[in-house]
Structure formats: structure tokens, C-alpha cells
Amino acid sequence: MQQLGKKKSKGTFKKYILKVHLWLGLLSDIIVLIVSLSEAIFVFNEDITAALRKEHTFHGEKDIQHKKSLPLRELKDLVNAQLKHEIVKADEVTIPIDPSRSYQFGLVKGNPEGWNHFNSIIVYKNVYVNQYTGISLFCASLPITGFMIWWGRRNKKKTTT
């Protein structure tokens, strides 16, 4: 017969298993949270970009119902003329359904020797263009990626000397 005032103490093994279960559960929850957030960013990428780059995504032209957009070939030539210092030319264009949004020209250059995601693309830039005037609305990613490329080359030179 047990005494009423004493509690049975949990075994050492049971305490260990509960702690392992707790920490593995927290670790797996963090992984699930990171995966879920990255997937949400991937799914809502277009909406997030439109919110963060509103001055680039929307051209702000008035009375667009009566205006006609410039031909794609002409817009492409204008973009490539403005980006003559780039190692790649604008080859792809995204035309939005909403006429108040700017056309988006992509500059992409792949690396055939790249074996993972970070090595497979050398250049990936987007330029927003007002399709009615041909004015490029450069987005902030151009200076940022340029800085990253410069920084990488700078560090590479330091390590080789």
C-alpha cells in the first residue's frame, strides 16, 4: 500500500525521453516554419514585389485607355540601349494583364557549369519599362546585385594576391 503524501518520481530514462522529444519537436517546428514562410514568399512573390516596388511596378501614366503601347521590339531596343554596359541583353518580357503596370524585361544569363542553384545563374536582373513612353524604371535590385558582384570580385582578388 502506497502512502498518500509521497508521489512517485519519474524515472531518469523517461525524463531523458521527454527532453529529447521536446527539443526534436521544437527543431522540427522551426524547420516547418522556415519552409512554410519560404513557400508563402514564393507563392505571393508577385504581390510582395508589387507592394515593395510600387514606383517601379506601376508606371503612373494617366488616361491610358486612349494610349497605345510602343511595339515590343522598340521597347527591347530602348532597354538594351540604356543597359549597354550589361554583359547580357534583355531577352524576355513579362506583359501584365493590368495596363497600369509596367512591362518587365528580364536579363538572365545561365552558367552551364553551375551544379547548384547558387552557381546556375550568373546574371538575373529585372527592368521595369513604361510601355507608353519607353522610359525604364530601374529597380533597386540592379544596384544591389551590382554591389554584390563587385564585392565578390573584390574579395576574390584579395584572396588570390
PDB file of N, CA and C in Angstrom, residues 2-68:
ATOM      1  N   GLN A   2       0.535   2.212  -0.898  1.00  0.00           N
ATOM      2  CA  GLN A   2       1.326   3.428  -1.023  1.00  0.00           C
ATOM      3  C   GLN A   2       0.870   4.450   0.000  1.00  0.00           C
ATOM      4  N   GLN A   3       1.822   5.292   0.320  1.00  0.00           N
ATOM      5  CA  GLN A   3       1.470   6.381   1.226  1.00  0.00           C
ATOM      6  C   GLN A   3       0.886   7.522   0.417  1.00  0.00           C
ATOM      7  N   LEU A   4      -0.071   8.189   0.991  1.00  0.00           N
ATOM      8  CA  LEU A   4      -0.773   9.241   0.270  1.00  0.00           C
ATOM      9  C   LEU A   4       0.076  10.485   0.058  1.00  0.00           C
ATOM     10  N   GLY A   5       0.978  10.838   0.894  1.00  0.00           N
ATOM     11  CA  GLY A   5       1.777  12.063   0.821  1.00  0.00           C
ATOM     12  C   GLY A   5       2.910  11.992  -0.180  1.00  0.00           C
ATOM     13  N   LYS A   6       3.365  10.805  -0.560  1.00  0.00           N
ATOM     14  CA  LYS A   6       4.512  10.688  -1.459  1.00  0.00           C
ATOM     15  C   LYS A   6       4.034  10.492  -2.892  1.00  0.00           C
ATOM     16  N   LYS A   7       4.749  11.184  -3.816  1.00  0.00           N
ATOM     17  CA  LYS A   7       4.491  10.990  -5.242  1.00  0.00           C
ATOM     18  C   LYS A   7       5.577  10.095  -5.785  1.00  0.00           C
ATOM     19  N   LYS A   8       5.203   9.351  -6.782  1.00  0.00           N
ATOM     20  CA  LYS A   8       6.217   8.546  -7.451  1.00  0.00           C
ATOM     21  C   LYS A   8       7.074   9.456  -8.299  1.00  0.00           C
ATOM     22  N   SER A   9       8.365   9.324  -8.221  1.00  0.00           N
ATOM     23  CA  SER A   9       9.249  10.141  -9.048  1.00  0.00           C
ATOM     24  C   SER A   9       9.362   9.492 -10.423  1.00  0.00           C
ATOM     25  N   LYS A  10       9.466  10.358 -11.444  1.00  0.00           N
ATOM     26  CA  LYS A  10       9.605   9.846 -12.793  1.00  0.00           C
ATOM     27  C   LYS A  10      10.997   9.258 -12.927  1.00  0.00           C
ATOM     28  N   GLY A  11      11.107   8.264 -13.741  1.00  0.00           N
ATOM     29  CA  GLY A  11      12.395   7.638 -13.963  1.00  0.00           C
ATOM     30  C   GLY A  11      13.322   8.534 -14.775  1.00  0.00           C
ATOM     31  N   THR A  12      14.601   8.305 -14.662  1.00  0.00           N
ATOM     32  CA  THR A  12      15.602   9.090 -15.382  1.00  0.00           C
ATOM     33  C   THR A  12      15.444   8.911 -16.881  1.00  0.00           C
ATOM     34  N   PHE A  13      15.186   7.698 -17.313  1.00  0.00           N
ATOM     35  CA  PHE A  13      15.024   7.414 -18.729  1.00  0.00           C
ATOM     36  C   PHE A  13      13.818   8.157 -19.296  1.00  0.00           C
ATOM     37  N   LYS A  14      12.745   8.209 -18.560  1.00  0.00           N
ATOM     38  CA  LYS A  14      11.536   8.890 -19.010  1.00  0.00           C
ATOM     39  C   LYS A  14      11.780  10.395 -19.112  1.00  0.00           C
ATOM     40  N   LYS A  15      12.519  10.970 -18.170  1.00  0.00           N
ATOM     41  CA  LYS A  15      12.860  12.388 -18.233  1.00  0.00           C
ATOM     42  C   LYS A  15      13.717  12.686 -19.455  1.00  0.00           C
ATOM     43  N   TYR A  16      14.657  11.802 -19.737  1.00  0.00           N
ATOM     44  CA  TYR A  16      15.530  11.970 -20.893  1.00  0.00           C
ATOM     45  C   TYR A  16      14.721  11.915 -22.186  1.00  0.00           C
ATOM     46  N   ILE A  17      13.830  10.955 -22.294  1.00  0.00           N
ATOM     47  CA  ILE A  17      12.999  10.808 -23.488  1.00  0.00           C
ATOM     48  C   ILE A  17      12.104  12.032 -23.673  1.00  0.00           C
ATOM     49  N   LEU A  18      11.551  12.568 -22.597  1.00  0.00           N
ATOM     50  CA  LEU A  18      10.700  13.748 -22.694  1.00  0.00           C
ATOM     51  C   LEU A  18      11.496  14.969 -23.161  1.00  0.00           C
ATOM     52  N   LYS A  19      12.723  15.129 -22.682  1.00  0.00           N
ATOM     53  CA  LYS A  19      13.572  16.256 -23.116  1.00  0.00           C
ATOM     54  C   LYS A  19      13.949  16.118 -24.585  1.00  0.00           C
ATOM     55  N   VAL A  20      14.312  14.900 -25.005  1.00  0.00           N
ATOM     56  CA  VAL A  20      14.652  14.670 -26.408  1.00  0.00           C
ATOM     57  C   VAL A  20      13.433  14.951 -27.285  1.00  0.00           C
ATOM     58  N   HIS A  21      12.262  14.498 -26.855  1.00  0.00           N
ATOM     59  CA  HIS A  21      11.034  14.734 -27.593  1.00  0.00           C
ATOM     60  C   HIS A  21      10.752  16.240 -27.701  1.00  0.00           C
ATOM     61  N   LEU A  22      10.966  16.972 -26.627  1.00  0.00           N
ATOM     62  CA  LEU A  22      10.739  18.410 -26.617  1.00  0.00           C
ATOM     63  C   LEU A  22      11.656  19.110 -27.614  1.00  0.00           C
ATOM     64  N   TRP A  23      12.954  18.841 -27.557  1.00  0.00           N
ATOM     65  CA  TRP A  23      13.909  19.536 -28.416  1.00  0.00           C
ATOM     66  C   TRP A  23      13.786  19.124 -29.883  1.00  0.00           C
ATOM     67  N   LEU A  24      13.523  17.853 -30.152  1.00  0.00           N
ATOM     68  CA  LEU A  24      13.307  17.436 -31.528  1.00  0.00           C
ATOM     69  C   LEU A  24      12.023  18.050 -32.092  1.00  0.00           C
ATOM     70  N   GLY A  25      11.007  18.157 -31.253  1.00  0.00           N
ATOM     71  CA  GLY A  25       9.767  18.798 -31.678  1.00  0.00           C
ATOM     72  C   GLY A  25       9.962  20.270 -31.984  1.00  0.00           C
ATOM     73  N   LEU A  26      10.713  20.983 -31.138  1.00  0.00           N
ATOM     74  CA  LEU A  26      10.984  22.395 -31.384  1.00  0.00           C
ATOM     75  C   LEU A  26      11.821  22.587 -32.649  1.00  0.00           C
ATOM     76  N   LEU A  27      12.819  21.724 -32.834  1.00  0.00           N
ATOM     77  CA  LEU A  27      13.665  21.808 -34.015  1.00  0.00           C
ATOM     78  C   LEU A  27      12.850  21.552 -35.284  1.00  0.00           C
ATOM     79  N   SER A  28      12.021  20.536 -35.271  1.00  0.00           N
ATOM     80  CA  SER A  28      11.208  20.250 -36.459  1.00  0.00           C
ATOM     81  C   SER A  28      10.179  21.356 -36.698  1.00  0.00           C
ATOM     82  N   ASP A  29       9.667  21.977 -35.635  1.00  0.00           N
ATOM     83  CA  ASP A  29       8.738  23.095 -35.799  1.00  0.00           C
ATOM     84  C   ASP A  29       9.426  24.285 -36.464  1.00  0.00           C
ATOM     85  N   ILE A  30      10.672  24.540 -36.098  1.00  0.00           N
ATOM     86  CA  ILE A  30      11.428  25.640 -36.721  1.00  0.00           C
ATOM     87  C   ILE A  30      11.633  25.352 -38.207  1.00  0.00           C
ATOM     88  N   ILE A  31      11.965  24.118 -38.533  1.00  0.00           N
ATOM     89  CA  ILE A  31      12.158  23.750 -39.939  1.00  0.00           C
ATOM     90  C   ILE A  31      10.847  23.907 -40.713  1.00  0.00           C
ATOM     91  N   VAL A  32       9.748  23.461 -40.146  1.00  0.00           N
ATOM     92  CA  VAL A  32       8.443  23.594 -40.802  1.00  0.00           C
ATOM     93  C   VAL A  32       8.082  25.070 -40.965  1.00  0.00           C
ATOM     94  N   LEU A  33       8.385  25.896 -39.976  1.00  0.00           N
ATOM     95  CA  LEU A  33       8.108  27.330 -40.062  1.00  0.00           C
ATOM     96  C   LEU A  33       8.913  27.974 -41.190  1.00  0.00           C
ATOM     97  N   ILE A  34      10.195  27.642 -41.282  1.00  0.00           N
ATOM     98  CA  ILE A  34      11.046  28.209 -42.333  1.00  0.00           C
ATOM     99  C   ILE A  34      10.561  27.782 -43.712  1.00  0.00           C
ATOM    100  N   VAL A  35      10.244  26.510 -43.870  1.00  0.00           N
ATOM    101  CA  VAL A  35       9.748  26.015 -45.156  1.00  0.00           C
ATOM    102  C   VAL A  35       8.416  26.683 -45.498  1.00  0.00           C
ATOM    103  N   SER A  36       7.533  26.816 -44.532  1.00  0.00           N
ATOM    104  CA  SER A  36       6.224  27.427 -44.778  1.00  0.00           C
ATOM    105  C   SER A  36       6.365  28.889 -45.178  1.00  0.00           C
ATOM    106  N   LEU A  37       7.238  29.633 -44.493  1.00  0.00           N
ATOM    107  CA  LEU A  37       7.441  31.043 -44.832  1.00  0.00           C
ATOM    108  C   LEU A  37       8.063  31.202 -46.217  1.00  0.00           C
ATOM    109  N   SER A  38       9.033  30.347 -46.539  1.00  0.00           N
ATOM    110  CA  SER A  38       9.656  30.449 -47.867  1.00  0.00           C
ATOM    111  C   SER A  38       8.653  30.098 -48.966  1.00  0.00           C
ATOM    112  N   GLU A  39       7.800  29.132 -48.733  1.00  0.00           N
ATOM    113  CA  GLU A  39       6.777  28.790 -49.720  1.00  0.00           C
ATOM    114  C   GLU A  39       5.746  29.911 -49.855  1.00  0.00           C
ATOM    115  N   ALA A  40       5.396  30.557 -48.745  1.00  0.00           N
ATOM    116  CA  ALA A  40       4.453  31.677 -48.815  1.00  0.00           C
ATOM    117  C   ALA A  40       5.057  32.835 -49.609  1.00  0.00           C
ATOM    118  N   ILE A  41       6.348  33.094 -49.411  1.00  0.00           N
ATOM    119  CA  ILE A  41       7.023  34.140 -50.185  1.00  0.00           C
ATOM    120  C   ILE A  41       7.052  33.766 -51.661  1.00  0.00           C
ATOM    121  N   PHE A  42       7.307  32.512 -51.947  1.00  0.00           N
ATOM    122  CA  PHE A  42       7.329  32.049 -53.340  1.00  0.00           C
ATOM    123  C   PHE A  42       5.957  32.195 -53.996  1.00  0.00           C
ATOM    124  N   VAL A  43       4.918  31.819 -53.283  1.00  0.00           N
ATOM    125  CA  VAL A  43       3.566  31.862 -53.843  1.00  0.00           C
ATOM    126  C   VAL A  43       3.106  33.308 -54.052  1.00  0.00           C
ATOM    127  N   PHE A  44       3.395  34.172 -53.083  1.00  0.00           N
ATOM    128  CA  PHE A  44       2.931  35.559 -53.155  1.00  0.00           C
ATOM    129  C   PHE A  44       4.023  36.504 -53.642  1.00  0.00           C
ATOM    130  N   ASN A  45       4.980  35.990 -54.392  1.00  0.00           N
ATOM    131  CA  ASN A  45       6.109  36.779 -54.877  1.00  0.00           C
ATOM    132  C   ASN A  45       5.667  37.998 -55.678  1.00  0.00           C
ATOM    133  N   GLU A  46       4.730  37.807 -56.578  1.00  0.00           N
ATOM    134  CA  GLU A  46       4.277  38.909 -57.424  1.00  0.00           C
ATOM    135  C   GLU A  46       3.611  40.011 -56.604  1.00  0.00           C
ATOM    136  N   ASP A  47       2.794  39.627 -55.630  1.00  0.00           N
ATOM    137  CA  ASP A  47       2.128  40.617 -54.787  1.00  0.00           C
ATOM    138  C   ASP A  47       3.117  41.337 -53.877  1.00  0.00           C
ATOM    139  N   ILE A  48       4.081  40.612 -53.348  1.00  0.00           N
ATOM    140  CA  ILE A  48       5.094  41.220 -52.486  1.00  0.00           C
ATOM    141  C   ILE A  48       5.942  42.199 -53.288  1.00  0.00           C
ATOM    142  N   THR A  49       6.332  41.806 -54.502  1.00  0.00           N
ATOM    143  CA  THR A  49       7.124  42.688 -55.362  1.00  0.00           C
ATOM    144  C   THR A  49       6.339  43.946 -55.711  1.00  0.00           C
ATOM    145  N   ALA A  50       5.070  43.802 -56.021  1.00  0.00           N
ATOM    146  CA  ALA A  50       4.242  44.962 -56.360  1.00  0.00           C
ATOM    147  C   ALA A  50       4.125  45.916 -55.175  1.00  0.00           C
ATOM    148  N   ALA A  51       4.054  45.378 -53.969  1.00  0.00           N
ATOM    149  CA  ALA A  51       3.941  46.232 -52.790  1.00  0.00           C
ATOM    150  C   ALA A  51       5.256  46.925 -52.460  1.00  0.00           C
ATOM    151  N   LEU A  52       6.373  46.214 -52.615  1.00  0.00           N
ATOM    152  CA  LEU A  52       7.673  46.791 -52.254  1.00  0.00           C
ATOM    153  C   LEU A  52       8.220  47.731 -53.325  1.00  0.00           C
ATOM    154  N   ARG A  53       7.892  47.483 -54.577  1.00  0.00           N
ATOM    155  CA  ARG A  53       8.419  48.285 -55.686  1.00  0.00           C
ATOM    156  C   ARG A  53       7.283  48.983 -56.422  1.00  0.00           C
ATOM    157  N   LYS A  54       6.426  49.621 -55.675  1.00  0.00           N
ATOM    158  CA  LYS A  54       5.248  50.251 -56.263  1.00  0.00           C
ATOM    159  C   LYS A  54       5.623  51.299 -57.307  1.00  0.00           C
ATOM    160  N   GLU A  55       6.682  52.069 -57.065  1.00  0.00           N
ATOM    161  CA  GLU A  55       7.072  53.121 -58.013  1.00  0.00           C
ATOM    162  C   GLU A  55       7.638  52.541 -59.301  1.00  0.00           C
ATOM    163  N   HIS A  56       8.074  51.278 -59.285  1.00  0.00           N
ATOM    164  CA  HIS A  56       8.579  50.620 -60.488  1.00  0.00           C
ATOM    165  C   HIS A  56       7.503  49.765 -61.156  1.00  0.00           C
ATOM    166  N   THR A  57       6.721  49.094 -60.353  1.00  0.00           N
ATOM    167  CA  THR A  57       5.712  48.177 -60.879  1.00  0.00           C
ATOM    168  C   THR A  57       4.589  48.915 -61.595  1.00  0.00           C
ATOM    169  N   PHE A  58       4.199  50.068 -61.059  1.00  0.00           N
ATOM    170  CA  PHE A  58       3.129  50.864 -61.670  1.00  0.00           C
ATOM    171  C   PHE A  58       3.749  52.111 -62.291  1.00  0.00           C
ATOM    172  N   HIS A  59       3.497  52.342 -63.582  1.00  0.00           N
ATOM    173  CA  HIS A  59       4.148  53.445 -64.292  1.00  0.00           C
ATOM    174  C   HIS A  59       3.521  54.796 -63.993  1.00  0.00           C
ATOM    175  N   GLY A  60       2.264  54.852 -63.599  1.00  0.00           N
ATOM    176  CA  GLY A  60       1.627  56.110 -63.215  1.00  0.00           C
ATOM    177  C   GLY A  60       1.141  56.959 -64.376  1.00  0.00           C
ATOM    178  N   GLU A  61       1.036  56.396 -65.562  1.00  0.00           N
ATOM    179  CA  GLU A  61       0.526  57.139 -66.716  1.00  0.00           C
ATOM    180  C   GLU A  61      -0.961  57.424 -66.528  1.00  0.00           C
ATOM    181  N   LYS A  62      -1.371  58.595 -66.952  1.00  0.00           N
ATOM    182  CA  LYS A  62      -2.784  58.989 -66.887  1.00  0.00           C
ATOM    183  C   LYS A  62      -3.441  58.741 -68.238  1.00  0.00           C
ATOM    184  N   ASP A  63      -4.725  58.508 -68.219  1.00  0.00           N
ATOM    185  CA  ASP A  63      -5.536  58.360 -69.430  1.00  0.00           C
ATOM    186  C   ASP A  63      -4.975  57.268 -70.354  1.00  0.00           C
ATOM    187  N   ILE A  64      -4.714  56.099 -69.788  1.00  0.00           N
ATOM    188  CA  ILE A  64      -4.106  55.017 -70.571  1.00  0.00           C
ATOM    189  C   ILE A  64      -5.105  54.308 -71.492  1.00  0.00           C
ATOM    190  N   GLN A  65      -6.388  54.568 -71.320  1.00  0.00           N
ATOM    191  CA  GLN A  65      -7.380  53.942 -72.194  1.00  0.00           C
ATOM    192  C   GLN A  65      -7.226  54.439 -73.632  1.00  0.00           C
ATOM    193  N   HIS A  66      -6.737  55.672 -73.795  1.00  0.00           N
ATOM    194  CA  HIS A  66      -6.623  56.266 -75.122  1.00  0.00           C
ATOM    195  C   HIS A  66      -5.196  56.202 -75.670  1.00  0.00           C
ATOM    196  N   LYS A  67      -4.293  55.578 -74.943  1.00  0.00           N
ATOM    197  CA  LYS A  67      -2.907  55.492 -75.389  1.00  0.00           C
ATOM    198  C   LYS A  67      -2.623  54.093 -75.911  1.00  0.00           C
ATOM    199  N   LYS A  68      -1.673  54.023 -76.805  1.00  0.00           N
ATOM    200  CA  LYS A  68      -1.261  52.745 -77.349  1.00  0.00           C
ATOM    201  C   LYS A  68       0.180  52.490 -76.929  1.00  0.00           C
TER     202      LYS A  68
END
